[in-house]
C-alpha cells in the first residue's frame, strides 16, 4: 500500500447527443422541399442573399418571407448573372440556377429544347432566347461557360467565407456523359471556392423518354444543390464554422 488516492480517469466524456434528427444529403422531392434545408444548414438567418437566376422564385416557396434579405434578379428582368449590380464583397450568399441543359443553348430559337407543348418547360428553365451567334462555346460547353462566368461574378460580390449555392444536373451531350457537378466542383475550386456540401434531389415521378431506340446511359432523375464557400485568398486553408439555423 502506498496510501495514494485511486487514479481518476482523465478521459473526456464525448460531447453531443445520439440522434437521427440531422440534415440528410439525399431527398426525394422538389427543389422547394430541399432548398430550405440547404439554407437552414449553411446560411444564417438575416443574411443578405442574391438569387441571380430567380425565374419564378420556386426555390423560395417554402422559405419564410422574413428569414433573409433576398435580392431577386434574372436575365428576364434585365440583370445578367455575369454582370451583377453589387459591389465587391457585398453579399453573404449567392444562389445560381441557370439553364443546365445544352438543348437550352442553341443559336436558333427554333432549335431550343422545349418547343410546342413543352414551351412551359422552356419558360421555366431558360430565358427563351437563342445563344448569341459567333465563335463562343456551344452545346454543353455553353452550359459550363455560363456557370463559370457566373461563378467568377459570384466570387467578386461575395464576402470572404460567403456561401455560393449552385443548382445543377448532369447531362448526356453528343452521346457523351458530362458530369456537370464534377466539372463545376473542379472549376470552382480553381476559382477559390471550397465545395463544402452536396445535396441530391431525386424527382418523385418517373421521367418519360420520347423516341427511345436503345438505352446507353441511365436516365437521370436526380440533380444537385452544391454548396461552396468563398475562401479568403490571404488564408485559403482557413475555414470558419457557420452558426446554422438548426
Ligand atoms: C432553371 S431556371 C431558374 C429557376 C429558379 N431557380 C426558380 O426557382 O424558379 C433558369 C433561369 O435562368 C435565367 N437565365 C438564363 N441566362 C441567364 C443569365 N445570363 N443571367 C441571369 N439569368 C439567366 C432564365 O431566365 C431562367 O429564369
PDB file of C-alpha atoms and ligand atoms in Angstrom:
ATOM      1  CA  UNK A   1       0.000   0.000   0.000  1.00  0.00           C
ATOM      2  CA  UNK A   2       1.385   3.404  -0.919  1.00  0.00           C
ATOM      3  CA  UNK A   3      -1.530   5.388   0.531  1.00  0.00           C
ATOM      4  CA  UNK A   4      -2.103   7.095  -2.817  1.00  0.00           C
ATOM      5  CA  UNK A   5      -5.632   8.106  -3.856  1.00  0.00           C
ATOM      6  CA  UNK A   6      -7.103   5.971  -6.646  1.00  0.00           C
ATOM      7  CA  UNK A   7      -6.297   7.379 -10.097  1.00  0.00           C
ATOM      8  CA  UNK A   8      -9.134   9.497 -11.537  1.00  0.00           C
ATOM      9  CA  UNK A   9      -9.934   8.802 -15.166  1.00  0.00           C
ATOM     10  CA  UNK A  10      -8.985  11.814 -17.267  1.00  0.00           C
ATOM     11  CA  UNK A  11     -10.927  10.586 -20.299  1.00  0.00           C
ATOM     12  CA  UNK A  12     -13.285  13.267 -21.520  1.00  0.00           C
ATOM     13  CA  UNK A  13     -16.932  12.355 -21.822  1.00  0.00           C
ATOM     14  CA  UNK A  14     -17.836  12.751 -25.529  1.00  0.00           C
ATOM     15  CA  UNK A  15     -19.952  15.855 -26.178  1.00  0.00           C
ATOM     16  CA  UNK A  16     -23.227  15.803 -28.149  1.00  0.00           C
ATOM     17  CA  UNK A  17     -26.254  13.547 -28.192  1.00  0.00           C
ATOM     18  CA  UNK A  18     -27.263  10.493 -30.182  1.00  0.00           C
ATOM     19  CA  UNK A  19     -29.973  11.488 -32.652  1.00  0.00           C
ATOM     20  CA  UNK A  20     -31.384  10.763 -36.080  1.00  0.00           C
ATOM     21  CA  UNK A  21     -32.602  14.368 -36.346  1.00  0.00           C
ATOM     22  CA  UNK A  22     -29.922  15.522 -38.769  1.00  0.00           C
ATOM     23  CA  UNK A  23     -29.991  17.088 -42.223  1.00  0.00           C
ATOM     24  CA  UNK A  24     -29.538  14.361 -44.833  1.00  0.00           C
ATOM     25  CA  UNK A  25     -27.758  14.655 -48.175  1.00  0.00           C
ATOM     26  CA  UNK A  26     -30.307  12.922 -50.455  1.00  0.00           C
ATOM     27  CA  UNK A  27     -34.013  13.729 -50.777  1.00  0.00           C
ATOM     28  CA  UNK A  28     -36.916  12.581 -52.906  1.00  0.00           C
ATOM     29  CA  UNK A  29     -38.925  15.716 -53.599  1.00  0.00           C
ATOM     30  CA  UNK A  30     -38.855  19.090 -55.276  1.00  0.00           C
ATOM     31  CA  UNK A  31     -36.312  21.900 -55.208  1.00  0.00           C
ATOM     32  CA  UNK A  32     -38.735  23.816 -52.993  1.00  0.00           C
ATOM     33  CA  UNK A  33     -38.560  20.966 -50.441  1.00  0.00           C
ATOM     34  CA  UNK A  34     -34.762  20.760 -50.360  1.00  0.00           C
ATOM     35  CA  UNK A  35     -33.665  24.389 -50.759  1.00  0.00           C
ATOM     36  CA  UNK A  36     -34.869  25.446 -47.248  1.00  0.00           C
ATOM     37  CA  UNK A  37     -32.797  22.590 -45.767  1.00  0.00           C
ATOM     38  CA  UNK A  38     -29.712  23.843 -47.603  1.00  0.00           C
ATOM     39  CA  UNK A  39     -30.294  27.380 -46.310  1.00  0.00           C
ATOM     40  CA  UNK A  40     -31.002  26.189 -42.776  1.00  0.00           C
ATOM     41  CA  UNK A  41     -27.704  24.359 -42.534  1.00  0.00           C
ATOM     42  CA  UNK A  42     -25.442  26.806 -44.343  1.00  0.00           C
ATOM     43  CA  UNK A  43     -26.861  30.343 -44.377  1.00  0.00           C
ATOM     44  CA  UNK A  44     -27.578  32.122 -41.087  1.00  0.00           C
ATOM     45  CA  UNK A  45     -30.952  33.872 -40.870  1.00  0.00           C
ATOM     46  CA  UNK A  46     -30.864  37.561 -41.764  1.00  0.00           C
ATOM     47  CA  UNK A  47     -28.091  37.051 -44.334  1.00  0.00           C
ATOM     48  CA  UNK A  48     -28.071  39.143 -47.478  1.00  0.00           C
ATOM     49  CA  UNK A  49     -28.776  36.704 -50.313  1.00  0.00           C
ATOM     50  CA  UNK A  50     -28.885  37.343 -54.095  1.00  0.00           C
ATOM     51  CA  UNK A  51     -30.767  34.782 -56.178  1.00  0.00           C
ATOM     52  CA  UNK A  52     -29.346  35.744 -59.562  1.00  0.00           C
ATOM     53  CA  UNK A  53     -31.434  33.343 -61.711  1.00  0.00           C
ATOM     54  CA  UNK A  54     -34.720  33.906 -59.910  1.00  0.00           C
ATOM     55  CA  UNK A  55     -37.033  32.530 -62.630  1.00  0.00           C
ATOM     56  CA  UNK A  56     -40.355  32.076 -60.870  1.00  0.00           C
ATOM     57  CA  UNK A  57     -38.820  32.004 -57.412  1.00  0.00           C
ATOM     58  CA  UNK A  58     -39.781  28.343 -56.936  1.00  0.00           C
ATOM     59  CA  UNK A  59     -36.801  27.687 -54.645  1.00  0.00           C
ATOM     60  CA  UNK A  60     -38.167  30.151 -52.112  1.00  0.00           C
ATOM     61  CA  UNK A  61     -41.745  28.865 -51.882  1.00  0.00           C
ATOM     62  CA  UNK A  62     -41.182  27.187 -48.520  1.00  0.00           C
ATOM     63  CA  UNK A  63     -38.706  29.682 -47.041  1.00  0.00           C
ATOM     64  CA  UNK A  64     -40.299  32.101 -44.541  1.00  0.00           C
ATOM     65  CA  UNK A  65     -40.587  35.509 -46.213  1.00  0.00           C
ATOM     66  CA  UNK A  66     -38.779  37.338 -43.401  1.00  0.00           C
ATOM     67  CA  UNK A  67     -35.916  34.854 -42.966  1.00  0.00           C
ATOM     68  CA  UNK A  68     -33.409  36.533 -45.308  1.00  0.00           C
ATOM     69  CA  UNK A  69     -32.784  39.802 -47.130  1.00  0.00           C
ATOM     70  CA  UNK A  70     -33.390  38.445 -50.616  1.00  0.00           C
ATOM     71  CA  UNK A  71     -32.416  40.219 -53.855  1.00  0.00           C
ATOM     72  CA  UNK A  72     -34.189  38.574 -56.787  1.00  0.00           C
ATOM     73  CA  UNK A  73     -32.806  39.124 -60.298  1.00  0.00           C
ATOM     74  CA  UNK A  74     -32.892  37.274 -63.636  1.00  0.00           C
ATOM     75  CA  UNK A  75     -31.945  37.891 -67.251  1.00  0.00           C
ATOM     76  CA  UNK A  76     -35.694  38.147 -67.875  1.00  0.00           C
ATOM     77  CA  UNK A  77     -35.770  41.222 -65.628  1.00  0.00           C
ATOM     78  CA  UNK A  78     -32.647  42.703 -67.218  1.00  0.00           C
ATOM     79  CA  UNK A  79     -29.852  41.509 -64.887  1.00  0.00           C
ATOM     80  CA  UNK A  80     -27.240  39.144 -66.291  1.00  0.00           C
ATOM     81  CA  UNK A  81     -25.711  36.878 -63.635  1.00  0.00           C
ATOM     82  CA  UNK A  82     -22.331  37.526 -65.291  1.00  0.00           C
ATOM     83  CA  UNK A  83     -22.522  41.270 -64.515  1.00  0.00           C
ATOM     84  CA  UNK A  84     -24.279  41.826 -61.180  1.00  0.00           C
ATOM     85  CA  UNK A  85     -25.240  45.218 -59.748  1.00  0.00           C
ATOM     86  CA  UNK A  86     -23.463  44.651 -56.414  1.00  0.00           C
ATOM     87  CA  UNK A  87     -20.216  45.994 -55.012  1.00  0.00           C
ATOM     88  CA  UNK A  88     -17.238  43.762 -54.341  1.00  0.00           C
ATOM     89  CA  UNK A  89     -17.740  41.515 -51.275  1.00  0.00           C
ATOM     90  CA  UNK A  90     -21.184  42.968 -50.573  1.00  0.00           C
ATOM     91  CA  UNK A  91     -23.158  39.733 -50.164  1.00  0.00           C
ATOM     92  CA  UNK A  92     -23.343  36.824 -47.725  1.00  0.00           C
ATOM     93  CA  UNK A  93     -24.797  34.341 -50.201  1.00  0.00           C
ATOM     94  CA  UNK A  94     -25.396  33.956 -53.947  1.00  0.00           C
ATOM     95  CA  UNK A  95     -27.835  31.420 -55.428  1.00  0.00           C
ATOM     96  CA  UNK A  96     -27.296  30.297 -59.041  1.00  0.00           C
ATOM     97  CA  UNK A  97     -29.561  28.066 -61.159  1.00  0.00           C
ATOM     98  CA  UNK A  98     -29.003  28.815 -64.857  1.00  0.00           C
ATOM     99  CA  UNK A  99     -30.320  26.610 -67.693  1.00  0.00           C
ATOM    100  CA  UNK A 100     -28.496  23.305 -67.168  1.00  0.00           C
ATOM    101  CA  UNK A 101     -29.275  21.548 -70.483  1.00  0.00           C
ATOM    102  CA  UNK A 102     -27.337  22.108 -73.665  1.00  0.00           C
ATOM    103  CA  UNK A 103     -30.673  21.994 -75.529  1.00  0.00           C
ATOM    104  CA  UNK A 104     -31.453  25.369 -73.965  1.00  0.00           C
ATOM    105  CA  UNK A 105     -28.334  26.905 -75.578  1.00  0.00           C
ATOM    106  CA  UNK A 106     -28.974  26.886 -79.335  1.00  0.00           C
ATOM    107  CA  UNK A 107     -28.169  29.624 -81.832  1.00  0.00           C
ATOM    108  CA  UNK A 108     -31.579  29.357 -83.467  1.00  0.00           C
ATOM    109  CA  UNK A 109     -34.608  29.894 -81.243  1.00  0.00           C
ATOM    110  CA  UNK A 110     -36.470  27.241 -83.313  1.00  0.00           C
ATOM    111  CA  UNK A 111     -33.930  24.641 -82.130  1.00  0.00           C
ATOM    112  CA  UNK A 112     -34.229  25.385 -78.419  1.00  0.00           C
ATOM    113  CA  UNK A 113     -35.357  22.437 -76.313  1.00  0.00           C
ATOM    114  CA  UNK A 114     -38.890  22.730 -75.002  1.00  0.00           C
ATOM    115  CA  UNK A 115     -40.861  23.750 -78.034  1.00  0.00           C
ATOM    116  CA  UNK A 116     -44.563  23.200 -78.725  1.00  0.00           C
ATOM    117  CA  UNK A 117     -46.331  21.545 -75.806  1.00  0.00           C
ATOM    118  CA  UNK A 118     -43.086  21.832 -73.794  1.00  0.00           C
ATOM    119  CA  UNK A 119     -42.998  25.617 -74.002  1.00  0.00           C
ATOM    120  CA  UNK A 120     -43.803  25.938 -70.300  1.00  0.00           C
ATOM    121  CA  UNK A 121     -40.667  23.930 -69.564  1.00  0.00           C
ATOM    122  CA  UNK A 122     -38.573  26.273 -71.693  1.00  0.00           C
ATOM    123  CA  UNK A 123     -40.153  29.250 -69.976  1.00  0.00           C
ATOM    124  CA  UNK A 124     -39.274  27.826 -66.576  1.00  0.00           C
ATOM    125  CA  UNK A 125     -35.705  26.792 -67.328  1.00  0.00           C
ATOM    126  CA  UNK A 126     -34.307  29.293 -69.818  1.00  0.00           C
ATOM    127  CA  UNK A 127     -34.867  32.883 -70.849  1.00  0.00           C
ATOM    128  CA  UNK A 128     -36.280  31.560 -74.133  1.00  0.00           C
ATOM    129  CA  UNK A 129     -33.652  33.360 -76.213  1.00  0.00           C
ATOM    130  CA  UNK A 130     -31.118  31.869 -78.622  1.00  0.00           C
ATOM    131  CA  UNK A 131     -27.403  31.926 -77.720  1.00  0.00           C
ATOM    132  CA  UNK A 132     -25.539  34.855 -79.304  1.00  0.00           C
ATOM    133  CA  UNK A 133     -24.131  33.960 -82.707  1.00  0.00           C
ATOM    134  CA  UNK A 134     -20.359  33.966 -83.011  1.00  0.00           C
ATOM    135  CA  UNK A 135     -17.449  31.841 -82.006  1.00  0.00           C
ATOM    136  CA  UNK A 136     -18.402  31.228 -78.366  1.00  0.00           C
ATOM    137  CA  UNK A 137     -18.705  27.763 -76.824  1.00  0.00           C
ATOM    138  CA  UNK A 138     -21.557  25.532 -77.960  1.00  0.00           C
ATOM    139  CA  UNK A 139     -23.734  22.795 -76.543  1.00  0.00           C
ATOM    140  CA  UNK A 140     -22.598  21.524 -73.149  1.00  0.00           C
ATOM    141  CA  UNK A 141     -19.603  23.866 -73.205  1.00  0.00           C
ATOM    142  CA  UNK A 142     -22.037  26.785 -73.458  1.00  0.00           C
ATOM    143  CA  UNK A 143     -23.779  25.470 -70.320  1.00  0.00           C
ATOM    144  CA  UNK A 144     -20.458  25.308 -68.473  1.00  0.00           C
ATOM    145  CA  UNK A 145     -19.346  28.692 -69.764  1.00  0.00           C
ATOM    146  CA  UNK A 146     -22.374  30.409 -68.228  1.00  0.00           C
ATOM    147  CA  UNK A 147     -21.893  28.617 -64.894  1.00  0.00           C
ATOM    148  CA  UNK A 148     -18.206  29.550 -64.815  1.00  0.00           C
ATOM    149  CA  UNK A 149     -18.642  33.202 -65.741  1.00  0.00           C
ATOM    150  CA  UNK A 150     -21.447  33.485 -63.183  1.00  0.00           C
ATOM    151  CA  UNK A 151     -19.114  31.831 -60.661  1.00  0.00           C
ATOM    152  CA  UNK A 152     -16.443  34.454 -61.286  1.00  0.00           C
ATOM    153  CA  UNK A 153     -19.019  37.188 -60.699  1.00  0.00           C
ATOM    154  CA  UNK A 154     -20.360  35.477 -57.569  1.00  0.00           C
ATOM    155  CA  UNK A 155     -16.785  35.321 -56.255  1.00  0.00           C
ATOM    156  CA  UNK A 156     -16.462  39.071 -56.759  1.00  0.00           C
ATOM    157  CA  UNK A 157     -19.666  40.046 -54.931  1.00  0.00           C
ATOM    158  CA  UNK A 158     -19.363  37.546 -52.044  1.00  0.00           C
ATOM    159  CA  UNK A 159     -17.555  38.384 -48.847  1.00  0.00           C
ATOM    160  CA  UNK A 160     -14.806  36.009 -47.736  1.00  0.00           C
ATOM    161  CA  UNK A 161     -16.458  32.835 -46.334  1.00  0.00           C
ATOM    162  CA  UNK A 162     -19.675  33.802 -48.118  1.00  0.00           C
ATOM    163  CA  UNK A 163     -21.793  30.943 -49.451  1.00  0.00           C
ATOM    164  CA  UNK A 164     -22.420  30.138 -53.122  1.00  0.00           C
ATOM    165  CA  UNK A 165     -25.349  27.743 -53.699  1.00  0.00           C
ATOM    166  CA  UNK A 166     -25.383  26.215 -57.172  1.00  0.00           C
ATOM    167  CA  UNK A 167     -28.145  24.056 -58.663  1.00  0.00           C
ATOM    168  CA  UNK A 168     -27.092  21.744 -61.472  1.00  0.00           C
ATOM    169  CA  UNK A 169     -27.841  18.495 -63.225  1.00  0.00           C
ATOM    170  CA  UNK A 170     -25.514  16.222 -65.202  1.00  0.00           C
ATOM    171  CA  UNK A 171     -26.358  15.569 -68.849  1.00  0.00           C
ATOM    172  CA  UNK A 172     -25.501  13.376 -71.794  1.00  0.00           C
ATOM    173  CA  UNK A 173     -24.413  15.667 -74.620  1.00  0.00           C
ATOM    174  CA  UNK A 174     -23.472  14.412 -78.104  1.00  0.00           C
ATOM    175  CA  UNK A 175     -23.742  10.905 -76.650  1.00  0.00           C
ATOM    176  CA  UNK A 176     -21.050  11.701 -74.040  1.00  0.00           C
ATOM    177  CA  UNK A 177     -21.623  11.605 -70.308  1.00  0.00           C
ATOM    178  CA  UNK A 178     -20.927  15.069 -68.884  1.00  0.00           C
ATOM    179  CA  UNK A 179     -20.869  15.078 -65.098  1.00  0.00           C
ATOM    180  CA  UNK A 180     -21.619  18.752 -64.702  1.00  0.00           C
ATOM    181  CA  UNK A 181     -21.389  18.646 -60.918  1.00  0.00           C
ATOM    182  CA  UNK A 182     -17.828  17.280 -61.081  1.00  0.00           C
ATOM    183  CA  UNK A 183     -16.815  19.770 -63.767  1.00  0.00           C
ATOM    184  CA  UNK A 184     -18.179  22.627 -61.657  1.00  0.00           C
ATOM    185  CA  UNK A 185     -16.599  21.460 -58.405  1.00  0.00           C
ATOM    186  CA  UNK A 186     -13.185  21.253 -60.098  1.00  0.00           C
ATOM    187  CA  UNK A 187     -13.508  24.569 -61.935  1.00  0.00           C
ATOM    188  CA  UNK A 188     -14.836  26.481 -58.921  1.00  0.00           C
ATOM    189  CA  UNK A 189     -12.010  25.061 -56.765  1.00  0.00           C
ATOM    190  CA  UNK A 190      -9.574  26.703 -59.213  1.00  0.00           C
ATOM    191  CA  UNK A 191     -11.529  29.939 -58.799  1.00  0.00           C
ATOM    192  CA  UNK A 192     -11.157  29.967 -54.988  1.00  0.00           C
ATOM    193  CA  UNK A 193     -14.254  28.122 -53.773  1.00  0.00           C
ATOM    194  CA  UNK A 194     -14.288  25.175 -51.378  1.00  0.00           C
ATOM    195  CA  UNK A 195     -17.091  22.680 -52.034  1.00  0.00           C
ATOM    196  CA  UNK A 196     -18.478  22.282 -48.545  1.00  0.00           C
ATOM    197  CA  UNK A 197     -21.599  20.231 -49.206  1.00  0.00           C
ATOM    198  CA  UNK A 198     -23.650  18.418 -51.834  1.00  0.00           C
ATOM    199  CA  UNK A 199     -27.368  17.631 -51.773  1.00  0.00           C
ATOM    200  CA  UNK A 200     -29.029  15.209 -54.178  1.00  0.00           C
ATOM    201  CA  UNK A 201     -32.606  15.884 -55.244  1.00  0.00           C
ATOM    202  CA  UNK A 202     -34.425  12.841 -56.677  1.00  0.00           C
ATOM    203  CA  UNK A 203     -37.573  13.616 -58.608  1.00  0.00           C
ATOM    204  CA  UNK A 204     -40.604  11.776 -57.235  1.00  0.00           C
ATOM    205  CA  UNK A 205     -42.092  10.823 -60.627  1.00  0.00           C
ATOM    206  CA  UNK A 206     -40.653   8.700 -63.449  1.00  0.00           C
ATOM    207  CA  UNK A 207     -39.309  10.699 -66.415  1.00  0.00           C
ATOM    208  CA  UNK A 208     -40.766   9.864 -69.832  1.00  0.00           C
ATOM    209  CA  UNK A 209     -38.286   9.215 -72.649  1.00  0.00           C
ATOM    210  CA  UNK A 210     -39.528  10.331 -76.080  1.00  0.00           C
ATOM    211  CA  UNK A 211     -38.253   8.301 -79.062  1.00  0.00           C
ATOM    212  CA  UNK A 212     -36.135   5.696 -77.218  1.00  0.00           C
ATOM    213  CA  UNK A 213     -34.179   3.473 -79.625  1.00  0.00           C
ATOM    214  CA  UNK A 214     -31.524   1.862 -77.449  1.00  0.00           C
ATOM    215  CA  UNK A 215     -30.631   2.970 -73.931  1.00  0.00           C
ATOM    216  CA  UNK A 216     -26.918   3.676 -73.349  1.00  0.00           C
ATOM    217  CA  UNK A 217     -26.927   5.717 -70.154  1.00  0.00           C
ATOM    218  CA  UNK A 218     -29.064   5.641 -67.048  1.00  0.00           C
ATOM    219  CA  UNK A 219     -31.858   8.209 -67.444  1.00  0.00           C
ATOM    220  CA  UNK A 220     -31.148  10.938 -64.935  1.00  0.00           C
ATOM    221  CA  UNK A 221     -33.789  11.504 -62.314  1.00  0.00           C
ATOM    222  CA  UNK A 222     -31.608  13.417 -59.875  1.00  0.00           C
ATOM    223  CA  UNK A 223     -29.986  16.828 -59.637  1.00  0.00           C
ATOM    224  CA  UNK A 224     -27.777  18.634 -57.128  1.00  0.00           C
ATOM    225  CA  UNK A 225     -27.527  21.583 -54.832  1.00  0.00           C
ATOM    226  CA  UNK A 226     -23.798  22.256 -54.440  1.00  0.00           C
ATOM    227  CA  UNK A 227     -22.719  24.451 -51.537  1.00  0.00           C
ATOM    228  CA  UNK A 228     -19.462  26.374 -51.953  1.00  0.00           C
ATOM    229  CA  UNK A 229     -17.649  28.679 -49.561  1.00  0.00           C
ATOM    230  CA  UNK A 230     -15.531  31.527 -50.876  1.00  0.00           C
ATOM    231  CA  UNK A 231     -12.063  31.076 -49.405  1.00  0.00           C
ATOM    232  CA  UNK A 232     -10.176  34.052 -48.045  1.00  0.00           C
ATOM    233  CA  UNK A 233      -7.393  34.490 -50.639  1.00  0.00           C
ATOM    234  CA  UNK A 234      -4.968  35.501 -47.839  1.00  0.00           C
ATOM    235  CA  UNK A 235      -5.762  32.360 -45.794  1.00  0.00           C
ATOM    236  CA  UNK A 236      -7.047  29.813 -48.309  1.00  0.00           C
ATOM    237  CA  UNK A 237      -6.734  26.910 -45.851  1.00  0.00           C
ATOM    238  CA  UNK A 238      -8.789  28.593 -43.124  1.00  0.00           C
ATOM    239  CA  UNK A 239     -12.455  27.593 -42.826  1.00  0.00           C
ATOM    240  CA  UNK A 240     -14.835  29.347 -40.482  1.00  0.00           C
ATOM    241  CA  UNK A 241     -17.587  27.457 -38.643  1.00  0.00           C
ATOM    242  CA  UNK A 242     -21.029  28.788 -39.571  1.00  0.00           C
ATOM    243  CA  UNK A 243     -23.759  29.064 -36.964  1.00  0.00           C
ATOM    244  CA  UNK A 244     -26.510  27.109 -38.709  1.00  0.00           C
ATOM    245  CA  UNK A 245     -30.201  27.714 -38.055  1.00  0.00           C
ATOM    246  CA  UNK A 246     -30.706  24.123 -36.958  1.00  0.00           C
TER     247      UNK A 246
HETATM  248  C1  LIG B   1     -33.660  26.863 -64.180  1.00  0.00           C
HETATM  249  S1  LIG B   1     -34.413  28.459 -64.341  1.00  0.00           S
HETATM  250  C2  LIG B   1     -34.325  29.073 -62.678  1.00  0.00           C
HETATM  251  C3  LIG B   1     -35.493  28.611 -61.841  1.00  0.00           C
HETATM  252  C4  LIG B   1     -35.487  29.259 -60.491  1.00  0.00           C
HETATM  253  N1  LIG B   1     -34.406  28.758 -59.658  1.00  0.00           N
HETATM  254  C5  LIG B   1     -36.803  29.080 -59.761  1.00  0.00           C
HETATM  255  O1  LIG B   1     -36.771  28.648 -58.592  1.00  0.00           O
HETATM  256  O2  LIG B   1     -37.854  29.370 -60.313  1.00  0.00           O
HETATM  257  C6  LIG B   1     -33.121  29.322 -65.160  1.00  0.00           C
HETATM  258  C7  LIG B   1     -33.270  30.823 -65.170  1.00  0.00           C
HETATM  259  O3  LIG B   1     -32.019  31.379 -65.574  1.00  0.00           O
HETATM  260  C8  LIG B   1     -32.318  32.568 -66.266  1.00  0.00           C
HETATM  261  N2  LIG B   1     -31.121  32.947 -67.023  1.00  0.00           N
HETATM  262  C9  LIG B   1     -30.623  32.412 -68.161  1.00  0.00           C
HETATM  263  N3  LIG B   1     -29.481  33.032 -68.515  1.00  0.00           N
HETATM  264  C10 LIG B   1     -29.238  33.973 -67.560  1.00  0.00           C
HETATM  265  C11 LIG B   1     -28.216  34.962 -67.359  1.00  0.00           C
HETATM  266  N4  LIG B   1     -27.187  35.078 -68.196  1.00  0.00           N
HETATM  267  N5  LIG B   1     -28.312  35.768 -66.272  1.00  0.00           N
HETATM  268  C12 LIG B   1     -29.341  35.670 -65.403  1.00  0.00           C
HETATM  269  N6  LIG B   1     -30.350  34.763 -65.547  1.00  0.00           N
HETATM  270  C13 LIG B   1     -30.283  33.925 -66.604  1.00  0.00           C
HETATM  271  C14 LIG B   1     -33.521  32.246 -67.101  1.00  0.00           C
HETATM  272  O4  LIG B   1     -34.200  33.412 -67.468  1.00  0.00           O
HETATM  273  C15 LIG B   1     -34.326  31.348 -66.133  1.00  0.00           C
HETATM  274  O5  LIG B   1     -35.257  32.112 -65.401  1.00  0.00           O
END
